[in-house]
XYZ file of C-alpha atoms in Angstrom:
673
model
C 9.434 -0.032 -71.583
C 7.601 3.185 -72.504
C 6.999 6.038 -70.074
C 3.274 5.285 -70.094
C 3.863 1.677 -69.092
C 6.264 2.741 -66.349
C 3.661 5.160 -65.045
C 0.819 2.627 -65.076
C 2.765 -0.400 -63.830
C 2.728 0.362 -60.059
C -1.043 0.895 -60.071
C -1.623 -2.268 -62.089
C 0.533 -4.307 -59.710
C -1.317 -2.822 -56.772
C -4.696 -3.808 -58.251
C -3.423 -7.268 -59.142
C -2.284 -7.800 -55.559
C -5.709 -6.736 -54.292
C -7.379 -9.123 -56.721
C -5.201 -11.994 -55.547
C -6.081 -11.264 -51.914
C -9.795 -11.195 -52.713
C -9.590 -14.412 -54.744
C -7.731 -16.137 -51.900
C -10.428 -15.308 -49.356
C -13.294 -16.112 -51.735
C -11.810 -19.546 -52.446
C -11.265 -20.038 -48.708
C -14.993 -19.368 -48.306
C -15.845 -22.205 -50.673
C -16.062 -20.495 -54.064
C -14.359 -21.991 -57.116
C -11.436 -19.946 -58.463
C -12.137 -21.025 -62.029
C -15.810 -20.068 -61.702
C -14.900 -16.676 -60.257
C -12.517 -15.892 -63.106
C -15.092 -17.064 -65.654
C -17.835 -14.962 -64.066
C -15.807 -11.738 -63.997
C -14.764 -12.427 -67.575
C -18.399 -12.971 -68.525
C -19.324 -9.545 -67.152
C -16.688 -7.968 -69.380
C -17.803 -9.928 -72.450
C -21.549 -9.525 -71.874
C -21.779 -6.012 -70.397
C -18.771 -3.771 -71.061
C -17.960 -4.966 -74.564
C -21.562 -4.911 -75.894
C -22.093 -1.499 -74.291
C -18.968 -0.151 -75.973
C -20.030 -1.627 -79.319
C -23.561 -0.217 -79.062
C -22.161 3.221 -78.236
C -20.000 2.976 -81.350
C -22.942 1.937 -83.503
C -24.959 4.883 -82.165
C -21.945 7.148 -82.777
C -21.886 8.272 -79.174
C -18.931 8.809 -76.873
C -18.637 5.744 -74.639
C -18.943 7.415 -71.257
C -19.097 4.926 -68.419
C -22.778 5.691 -67.671
C -23.834 5.224 -71.292
C -21.659 2.126 -71.738
C -23.045 0.429 -68.638
C -26.627 1.386 -69.472
C -26.431 -0.078 -72.965
C -24.404 -3.076 -71.827
C -26.635 -3.988 -68.895
C -29.777 -3.559 -70.994
C -28.468 -6.029 -73.589
C -27.277 -8.386 -70.853
C -30.634 -8.209 -69.033
C -32.558 -9.021 -72.203
C -30.358 -12.033 -72.918
C -30.690 -13.187 -69.291
C -34.475 -13.177 -69.717
C -34.166 -15.141 -72.976
C -31.854 -17.612 -71.235
C -34.411 -18.085 -68.452
C -37.183 -18.614 -70.985
C -35.277 -21.215 -72.987
C -33.438 -22.743 -70.027
C -30.037 -22.335 -71.652
C -27.080 -19.960 -71.660
C -27.040 -19.839 -75.471
C -28.504 -16.289 -75.763
C -25.766 -15.013 -73.452
C -23.087 -16.846 -75.431
C -24.473 -15.243 -78.594
C -24.321 -11.833 -76.896
C -20.672 -12.365 -75.961
C -19.821 -13.527 -79.482
C -21.684 -10.586 -81.005
C -19.820 -8.202 -78.723
C -16.459 -9.607 -79.783
C -17.384 -9.566 -83.481
C -18.816 -6.053 -83.240
C -15.727 -4.753 -81.455
C -13.428 -6.241 -84.101
C -15.557 -4.790 -86.907
C -15.718 -1.299 -85.379
C -12.033 -1.346 -84.536
C -11.195 -2.254 -88.119
C -13.240 0.739 -89.263
C -11.662 2.958 -86.597
C -15.025 3.745 -84.987
C -14.853 1.775 -81.725
C -15.025 4.468 -79.031
C -12.770 4.001 -76.009
C -14.629 3.822 -72.703
C -14.164 7.282 -71.222
C -13.970 6.079 -67.636
C -12.724 8.247 -64.779
C -9.717 6.979 -62.866
C -10.104 5.760 -59.318
C -6.959 5.800 -57.139
C -5.317 2.367 -57.365
C -4.461 2.224 -53.629
C -8.079 2.963 -52.689
C -9.440 0.284 -55.035
C -6.845 -2.176 -53.721
C -7.941 -1.413 -50.166
C -11.540 -2.111 -51.176
C -10.542 -5.458 -52.698
C -8.747 -6.396 -49.491
C -11.827 -5.334 -47.508
C -14.036 -7.483 -49.733
C -11.683 -10.383 -49.089
C -11.681 -9.938 -45.320
C -15.475 -9.575 -45.256
C -16.084 -12.553 -47.555
C -16.277 -14.893 -44.570
C -19.715 -13.512 -43.744
C -20.976 -15.321 -46.852
C -18.797 -18.434 -46.464
C -20.201 -21.822 -47.387
C -20.819 -23.985 -44.303
C -19.007 -26.793 -46.122
C -15.891 -24.605 -46.130
C -15.972 -23.486 -42.488
C -18.220 -26.008 -40.709
C -21.009 -23.728 -39.479
C -22.190 -20.175 -40.182
C -24.919 -17.744 -39.262
C -26.863 -17.278 -42.521
C -27.228 -13.714 -43.725
C -30.991 -13.543 -43.926
C -31.411 -11.529 -47.132
C -28.389 -13.039 -48.895
C -30.168 -16.391 -49.174
C -33.317 -14.576 -50.238
C -31.355 -12.942 -53.067
C -29.631 -16.228 -53.996
C -32.973 -18.030 -54.076
C -34.427 -15.358 -56.336
C -31.499 -15.828 -58.724
C -31.984 -19.599 -58.682
C -35.693 -19.188 -59.447
C -34.828 -17.961 -62.948
C -33.329 -21.391 -63.660
C -36.860 -22.801 -63.316
C -38.335 -20.559 -65.993
C -39.630 -17.063 -66.655
C -41.422 -15.276 -65.089
C -39.732 -16.521 -61.911
C -41.763 -18.170 -59.168
C -41.178 -17.659 -55.485
C -39.115 -20.511 -54.047
C -40.086 -20.008 -50.407
C -43.884 -19.988 -50.845
C -45.063 -22.091 -53.782
C -47.730 -21.063 -56.241
C -46.849 -17.371 -56.534
C -44.985 -15.459 -59.218
C -42.063 -13.484 -57.850
C -43.218 -9.851 -58.012
C -40.095 -8.059 -56.876
C -37.374 -5.752 -58.229
C -35.165 -8.708 -59.105
C -32.769 -7.259 -61.691
C -29.632 -8.014 -59.661
C -30.758 -11.596 -59.144
C -31.451 -11.879 -62.887
C -27.849 -10.834 -63.529
C -26.662 -13.454 -61.042
C -28.664 -16.115 -62.863
C -27.109 -14.984 -66.161
C -23.633 -15.708 -64.802
C -24.838 -19.127 -63.667
C -26.378 -19.894 -67.058
C -23.331 -18.788 -69.037
C -20.355 -20.028 -67.030
C -21.781 -22.488 -64.513
C -21.020 -20.589 -61.292
C -23.615 -21.259 -58.603
C -26.280 -18.587 -58.183
C -25.197 -18.193 -54.565
C -21.558 -17.541 -55.470
C -22.595 -15.116 -58.217
C -24.711 -13.101 -55.781
C -22.315 -13.355 -52.830
C -18.828 -13.105 -54.370
C -19.013 -11.718 -57.922
C -21.724 -9.087 -58.189
C -20.973 -7.095 -54.986
C -17.415 -6.014 -55.942
C -18.269 -5.686 -59.639
C -21.351 -3.523 -59.096
C -19.703 -1.405 -56.414
C -16.793 -0.710 -58.778
C -19.269 0.281 -61.491
C -21.172 2.514 -59.048
C -17.992 4.284 -57.941
C -16.982 4.918 -61.558
C -20.392 6.356 -62.400
C -20.306 8.565 -59.292
C -16.866 9.786 -60.387
C -18.302 10.584 -63.813
C -21.161 12.446 -62.110
C -18.608 14.533 -60.207
C -16.852 15.421 -63.457
C -20.171 16.374 -65.063
C -21.206 18.588 -62.145
C -17.874 20.263 -61.381
C -15.555 19.945 -64.404
C -11.985 20.837 -63.524
C -12.697 21.305 -59.797
C -11.103 19.336 -56.966
C -14.455 18.307 -55.537
C -15.169 16.353 -58.727
C -13.215 13.369 -57.351
C -15.150 13.237 -54.057
C -18.636 11.802 -54.844
C -17.620 8.087 -54.908
C -15.889 8.265 -51.562
C -18.426 10.570 -49.931
C -21.285 8.235 -50.840
C -19.380 5.100 -49.818
C -17.583 6.142 -46.652
C -19.488 8.960 -44.970
C -21.559 7.327 -42.238
C -23.707 8.606 -39.390
C -22.779 9.838 -35.948
C -21.303 7.462 -33.386
C -18.632 4.783 -33.263
C -20.841 1.816 -32.372
C -20.619 0.805 -36.041
C -17.442 -1.075 -35.133
C -19.538 -3.383 -32.936
C -22.888 -3.542 -34.728
C -22.134 -2.417 -38.264
C -23.993 0.888 -38.039
C -24.632 3.863 -35.830
C -27.938 3.759 -33.912
C -29.589 6.117 -36.404
C -30.354 3.609 -39.205
C -27.603 4.750 -41.573
C -26.685 1.334 -42.972
C -25.745 2.743 -46.375
C -22.061 1.774 -46.277
C -22.761 -1.857 -45.351
C -25.482 -2.222 -47.961
C -23.240 -0.734 -50.643
C -20.405 -3.132 -49.828
C -22.587 -6.251 -49.644
C -25.196 -5.221 -52.256
C -27.820 -6.861 -50.048
C -31.192 -6.159 -51.661
C -29.535 -4.374 -54.592
C -28.410 -1.130 -52.914
C -25.189 -0.940 -54.964
C -27.228 -1.726 -58.081
C -29.643 1.097 -57.284
C -26.785 3.524 -56.584
C -25.132 2.628 -59.896
C -28.316 3.046 -61.940
C -29.525 6.164 -60.111
C -26.204 7.938 -60.606
C -26.047 6.844 -64.268
C -29.600 8.101 -64.803
C -28.620 11.480 -63.360
C -25.542 11.724 -65.595
C -27.587 10.893 -68.694
C -30.421 13.273 -67.776
C -27.931 16.058 -67.113
C -26.526 15.535 -70.619
C -30.039 15.544 -72.083
C -31.004 18.736 -70.217
C -28.325 20.633 -72.141
C -30.020 19.761 -75.447
C -33.668 18.718 -75.002
C -34.187 18.830 -78.744
C -31.633 16.093 -79.497
C -33.788 12.985 -79.943
C -30.693 10.744 -79.941
C -30.181 11.522 -76.248
C -33.641 10.378 -75.108
C -33.403 6.547 -75.257
C -30.406 6.064 -72.951
C -31.857 7.739 -69.813
C -35.216 6.031 -70.393
C -33.513 2.634 -70.690
C -31.457 3.385 -67.580
C -34.595 4.349 -65.673
C -36.330 1.145 -66.762
C -33.361 -0.808 -65.378
C -33.647 1.183 -62.141
C -37.343 0.269 -61.891
C -36.467 -3.406 -62.249
C -33.478 -3.043 -59.918
C -34.926 -1.058 -57.012
C -38.520 0.091 -57.376
C -38.774 2.473 -54.398
C -35.687 4.371 -55.553
C -37.111 4.613 -59.075
C -40.361 6.043 -57.732
C -38.504 8.725 -55.803
C -36.329 9.497 -58.840
C -39.360 9.913 -61.113
C -41.021 12.374 -58.736
C -37.752 14.245 -58.109
C -37.184 14.611 -61.851
C -40.702 15.965 -62.370
C -40.183 18.527 -59.603
C -36.799 19.578 -61.007
C -38.134 19.904 -64.553
C -41.104 21.998 -63.420
C -38.762 24.424 -61.647
C -36.585 24.785 -64.770
C -39.496 25.332 -67.184
C -39.556 29.165 -67.007
C -35.953 29.434 -68.224
C -36.499 27.106 -71.236
C -37.708 27.972 -74.719
C -41.338 27.028 -75.496
C -40.267 23.989 -77.499
C -37.880 22.763 -74.812
C -40.567 23.219 -72.154
C -42.789 20.772 -73.974
C -39.933 18.321 -74.518
C -38.667 18.486 -70.930
C -42.124 18.035 -69.440
C -42.889 15.211 -71.875
C -39.681 13.446 -70.859
C -40.449 13.758 -67.142
C -43.987 12.468 -67.652
C -42.670 9.588 -69.774
C -40.339 8.616 -66.930
C -43.282 8.715 -64.524
C -45.325 6.534 -66.913
C -42.503 3.989 -67.139
C -42.494 3.744 -63.353
C -46.265 3.303 -63.355
C -45.975 0.362 -65.746
C -43.317 -1.342 -63.633
C -45.293 -0.645 -60.470
C -48.329 -2.432 -61.878
C -46.248 -5.402 -63.027
C -43.783 -5.891 -60.176
C -44.731 -4.026 -57.030
C -48.431 -3.414 -56.496
C -49.167 -6.900 -55.092
C -47.443 -6.307 -51.775
C -46.938 -2.548 -51.571
C -50.439 -1.682 -50.428
C -50.514 -4.414 -47.811
C -47.048 -3.884 -46.340
C -46.321 -0.145 -46.514
C -48.313 2.093 -44.183
C -48.285 5.828 -43.556
C -47.071 6.804 -40.102
C -45.502 9.959 -38.722
C -43.980 8.174 -35.732
C -43.271 4.490 -36.511
C -39.793 4.979 -37.973
C -38.701 7.333 -35.206
C -39.929 4.924 -32.553
C -37.673 2.209 -33.991
C -34.541 4.349 -33.628
C -32.402 6.187 -31.123
C -35.131 8.666 -30.159
C -37.659 6.017 -29.101
C -37.116 6.503 -25.345
C -37.383 10.273 -25.623
C -40.594 10.050 -27.622
C -42.083 7.526 -25.189
C -41.387 9.888 -22.293
C -42.927 12.825 -24.166
C -45.997 10.785 -25.124
C -46.537 9.874 -21.464
C -46.268 13.543 -20.442
C -48.272 15.271 -23.171
C -49.747 14.252 -26.497
C -49.299 17.789 -27.835
C -45.652 17.874 -26.782
C -45.121 14.464 -28.414
C -46.652 15.647 -31.702
C -44.581 18.827 -31.700
C -41.395 16.836 -31.063
C -41.853 14.561 -34.079
C -40.566 16.970 -36.771
C -37.747 18.079 -34.455
C -36.655 14.464 -33.990
C -36.832 13.913 -37.761
C -34.400 16.760 -38.316
C -32.141 15.597 -35.479
C -32.059 12.021 -36.767
C -31.350 13.240 -40.304
C -28.395 15.165 -38.909
C -27.192 12.114 -36.979
C -27.544 9.941 -40.096
C -25.287 12.313 -42.067
C -23.612 14.786 -39.678
C -21.317 16.185 -42.378
C -23.615 16.178 -45.402
C -27.008 17.098 -43.934
C -26.087 20.580 -42.588
C -24.354 21.481 -45.870
C -27.319 20.114 -47.812
C -29.672 22.347 -45.812
C -27.350 25.357 -46.159
C -27.066 24.795 -49.893
C -30.828 24.399 -50.126
C -31.408 27.797 -48.544
C -28.965 29.354 -50.994
C -30.616 27.523 -53.893
C -34.023 28.943 -52.978
C -32.584 32.420 -53.357
C -31.069 31.638 -56.768
C -33.309 29.024 -58.330
C -32.545 30.255 -61.845
C -28.860 29.450 -61.335
C -29.416 25.805 -60.352
C -28.956 23.156 -63.036
C -31.304 20.225 -63.385
C -29.004 17.808 -61.531
C -28.756 20.101 -58.491
C -32.529 20.553 -58.360
C -33.017 16.815 -58.833
C -30.730 16.076 -55.869
C -32.512 18.576 -53.622
C -35.863 17.041 -54.485
C -34.538 13.484 -54.103
C -32.781 14.257 -50.811
C -35.855 15.854 -49.239
C -38.202 13.241 -50.685
C -36.056 10.291 -49.638
C -35.680 11.430 -46.042
C -39.359 12.382 -45.752
C -40.448 9.019 -47.138
C -38.149 7.305 -44.650
C -39.870 9.024 -41.748
C -43.454 9.010 -43.063
C -43.788 5.409 -44.220
C -43.405 2.184 -42.278
C -42.632 -1.337 -43.429
C -42.526 -4.423 -41.175
C -39.025 -5.275 -42.451
C -37.790 -1.667 -42.094
C -37.558 -1.403 -45.884
C -38.237 2.320 -45.676
C -34.481 2.610 -45.101
C -34.058 2.261 -48.872
C -35.847 5.601 -49.263
C -33.263 7.054 -46.883
C -30.347 5.538 -48.814
C -31.501 7.193 -52.050
C -31.976 10.447 -50.180
C -28.538 10.214 -48.572
C -26.883 9.791 -51.979
C -28.481 13.053 -53.114
C -27.654 14.741 -49.802
C -23.988 13.749 -50.158
C -23.768 15.061 -53.729
C -25.333 18.440 -53.005
C -23.354 18.754 -49.770
C -20.189 18.657 -51.869
C -21.698 21.389 -54.037
C -22.196 23.525 -50.904
C -18.688 23.112 -49.451
C -17.744 26.400 -47.727
C -15.227 28.694 -49.388
C -11.753 29.315 -47.984
C -12.751 32.790 -46.834
C -15.015 31.203 -44.205
C -12.498 29.377 -41.994
C -14.846 28.743 -39.047
C -17.459 27.168 -41.306
C -14.802 25.081 -43.017
C -13.421 23.927 -39.656
C -16.871 22.875 -38.474
C -17.552 21.021 -41.711
C -14.156 19.337 -41.430
C -14.866 18.137 -37.883
C -18.221 16.697 -38.925
C -16.582 15.073 -41.953
C -14.085 13.344 -39.663
C -16.953 12.063 -37.492
C -18.845 10.762 -40.539
C -15.746 9.185 -42.023
C -14.898 7.534 -38.711
C -18.326 5.902 -38.558
C -18.103 4.785 -42.174
C -14.689 3.237 -41.595
C -16.035 1.551 -38.461
C -18.726 -0.069 -40.625
C -15.990 -1.350 -42.931
C -14.088 -2.631 -39.899
C -17.187 -4.405 -38.638
C -17.576 -6.280 -41.928
C -13.903 -7.267 -41.911
C -14.014 -8.369 -38.264
C -17.103 -10.533 -38.805
C -15.676 -12.117 -41.949
C -12.330 -12.971 -40.386
C -14.018 -14.332 -37.284
C -16.116 -16.746 -39.359
C -13.011 -18.029 -41.128
C -10.880 -18.308 -37.987
C -13.435 -19.357 -35.372
C -16.886 -20.078 -36.817
C -18.211 -21.427 -33.515
C -17.404 -18.112 -31.823
C -19.128 -16.222 -34.612
C -22.245 -18.364 -34.174
C -22.181 -17.878 -30.401
C -22.336 -14.104 -30.890
C -25.761 -14.498 -32.510
C -27.696 -16.770 -30.106
C -31.092 -15.761 -31.522
C -30.265 -17.005 -35.010
C -30.427 -20.604 -36.186
C -26.956 -21.543 -37.513
C -26.427 -23.288 -40.839
C -24.212 -26.364 -40.755
C -22.081 -28.201 -43.286
C -24.419 -31.203 -43.023
C -27.339 -29.015 -44.061
C -25.541 -27.556 -47.065
C -24.420 -31.023 -48.192
C -27.985 -32.311 -47.918
C -29.469 -29.378 -49.812
C -26.898 -29.584 -52.607
C -27.831 -33.251 -52.973
C -31.508 -32.269 -53.025
C -30.879 -29.736 -55.792
C -29.420 -32.497 -57.955
C -31.956 -35.217 -57.124
C -35.240 -33.326 -56.913
C -37.139 -32.558 -60.146
C -37.537 -28.884 -60.985
C -41.339 -28.992 -60.796
C -41.505 -30.794 -57.432
C -42.122 -29.265 -53.990
C -40.365 -29.903 -50.709
C -41.365 -29.240 -47.119
C -39.102 -28.768 -44.122
C -39.242 -28.205 -40.393
C -36.699 -25.389 -40.822
C -39.361 -22.837 -41.622
C -40.210 -19.349 -40.558
C -42.341 -19.252 -37.405
C -42.767 -15.472 -37.289
C -39.708 -14.704 -35.141
C -37.784 -11.862 -36.795
C -34.327 -13.037 -35.772
C -34.196 -16.546 -37.155
C -32.947 -15.642 -40.611
C -36.456 -15.910 -42.081
C -35.618 -19.453 -43.212
C -34.726 -18.668 -46.798
C -31.696 -20.938 -46.731
C -32.894 -24.359 -47.929
C -34.485 -22.990 -51.091
C -31.519 -20.661 -51.593
C -29.014 -23.535 -51.488
C -30.996 -26.154 -53.392
C -32.643 -23.891 -55.953
C -35.878 -25.866 -55.476
C -39.338 -24.707 -54.462
C -40.790 -25.178 -50.997
C -44.462 -25.427 -50.123
C -43.765 -23.198 -47.119
C -40.278 -22.277 -45.990
C -40.733 -18.563 -45.316
C -43.814 -16.392 -45.374
C -42.794 -12.908 -44.219
C -41.593 -11.678 -47.613
C -44.397 -13.585 -49.330
C -46.804 -11.427 -47.370
C -44.971 -8.103 -47.740
C -43.747 -8.484 -51.341
C -46.211 -10.852 -52.994
C -49.391 -9.871 -51.180
C -50.150 -13.375 -49.859
C -53.155 -13.150 -47.480
C -52.645 -13.987 -43.815
C -55.375 -16.649 -43.977
C -53.465 -18.698 -46.552
C -50.253 -18.344 -44.565
C -52.018 -19.577 -41.427
C -53.487 -22.549 -43.284
C -50.146 -23.627 -44.732
C -48.297 -23.146 -41.465
C -50.887 -25.246 -39.671
C -50.488 -28.079 -42.169
C -46.678 -28.005 -41.943
C -46.800 -27.928 -38.140
C -49.002 -31.003 -38.228
C -46.829 -32.747 -40.824
C -43.679 -32.389 -38.711
C -45.491 -33.095 -35.429
C -44.710 -29.692 -33.955
C -47.907 -29.747 -31.874
C -48.788 -33.427 -31.678
C -47.703 -36.707 -33.239
C -48.979 -37.377 -36.751
C -49.765 -40.801 -38.179
C -48.044 -42.007 -41.360
C -51.423 -42.094 -43.112
C -52.174 -38.491 -42.201
C -48.618 -37.393 -43.160
C -49.009 -38.969 -46.594
C -52.445 -37.357 -46.906
C -51.052 -33.899 -46.151
C -48.310 -34.378 -48.749
C -50.810 -35.425 -51.409
C -53.130 -32.564 -50.467
C -50.378 -29.954 -50.754
C -48.424 -31.438 -53.652
C -45.321 -31.986 -51.504
C -43.242 -34.984 -52.610
C -39.941 -34.323 -50.786
C -39.424 -33.840 -47.047
C -36.290 -32.303 -45.516
C -36.156 -33.055 -41.804
C -33.608 -31.330 -39.571
C -32.919 -33.414 -36.479
C -31.648 -30.440 -34.465
C -34.741 -28.269 -34.862
C -38.182 -28.828 -33.296
C -40.314 -31.511 -34.910
C -40.319 -35.225 -35.601
C -40.043 -37.508 -38.608
C -42.010 -40.291 -36.924
C -44.823 -39.835 -39.415
C -42.530 -40.681 -42.321
C -41.634 -44.186 -41.127
C -44.373 -45.951 -43.074
C -43.913 -47.419 -46.542
C -45.520 -44.293 -48.001
C -42.123 -42.583 -47.700
C -38.663 -43.596 -48.856
C -35.516 -42.354 -47.129
C -33.292 -40.950 -49.874
C -30.531 -39.120 -47.985
C -29.221 -39.081 -44.436
C -26.381 -37.559 -42.457
C -25.944 -36.577 -38.828
C -28.226 -33.545 -39.100
C -30.576 -33.948 -42.057
C -32.789 -36.737 -43.368
C -34.502 -36.385 -46.755
C -37.581 -38.456 -47.602
C -39.492 -38.848 -50.836
C -43.183 -39.617 -51.023
C -43.934 -42.888 -52.827
C -46.438 -42.022 -55.518
C -47.274 -45.667 -56.383
């Protein structure tokens, strides 16, 4: 055994043990071990290997940011082709091409090794164990009996399943509309389903979160090396971004402090693609920093543009902030550049902005104007300072207005008690020495300020402005590390250390919350359900019925159900039946259809009225009228939940055939004869 093997063996064993723990819990939650292994293997064959081969073909060093950018771009393209043709063949071809290309380049001696930073094996093992303990939050009801559905997890799983029905994807919860949404993560989940047969739900819930978080941490480590080569702080960005939370210890009970810093939880679960956005944003910054050192090198332009395009498709709001932050940073650096580089740098920044404009027109503009509103007070009044602001408003309108910016600063501090003061201190220093700041530092200052301002100045009915804050907090964390006080300032260092302990405590409490909830679901699912009385639980009977529906129902058919969104915010938004079955509903949920797809309120009201009548929510419906509603709406399958409000009395006539029944769910099919 060589010295190198002896040195690496303990870390490898540690990681293997963590992987075994995670696999055990994932299988206990209902996932297939074989499918999990195949899916993780598919990511290596379809992302890492093609990225490494493309870097070799381009004669570039295979840094982790470049490798992942090239690999994910090839994988995304083949996922789209697979959705178009309804087959995993394009992805299989990609994997085969990656293997053949690697063998060819290796034979020629030109296959570049992936220059990936090292993450401490014990820390990665701890993360794998955490993922295992938290996996119960996404457990299949068939595995545990009953669960509380994670509202956006089934939304994400349904989006992934929609790609199996063709491209462009159509919304599963509200029929008749194309899915205009930053759905890159869901596209990747569908690719795993198409290639190796894992369910879209398992791909989104159990495979992509740990894989994308690992990739994000590696890219953040590479960013640290690029910003501070040879310095101790270079190893800190991954852990600062992941583990530094807000002020307060209530995260152990509710998952977050009362100041809307949910960054740690969103990174660990990748709900709504936060880990994806962090990965792509950090990779974009690494690639742009490399380009800024040689604007005249045309070979360096494509990679950051491709990475930014992926970011647009992965998390549009973050991409918009990044485009504006880059433009601001480039404008500040223009005076120090040569005339030729000024033109090139400005052209690059404007090209990035144009790319965002194209994606905005294609994916986002339908719902953005209707759902996002400008407000200087709405976000603050949803947080910890709401009572204070209400008291000030009652006393004096002028006092209330004056308090708004003060509360914004205070909440920003409470969201990041360690990073925000250092970010502000570093910003003051940077203003004095603008010529000494590199493009990445300026980009992070612009992104941090822009992200936090957008969080406070825009309002969204689903609180989606928090994604602006998450992008801003990433930049705040990075530049806070750049502003760490020197040893000759012991009082400042002691204060920063105390605030770091507070932030770290809250972040660890968020991790503990996830683990506690996951273990509770696995050990006592009924207790877990009882802790969320305002949510409609999801039972094993329901999952069994919906899996049967996914097999029996044609892909172009529509179903209707009495488990639908009524407007109450705490009922899980009723994305679950479409998410499990992978089939389209006439109306299952309408909130995201309105905010993301721009569906008018009048159409929502009309559909909800018809479904309420169909399931006798207001008054009994005759079989003739029930059949008429189904023919009018194109619904041919009915999923009736006996536990929820409604009745299936209107389906007793010969116009409907009972196709499936268990203790909770009855499924009918409309007779078309």
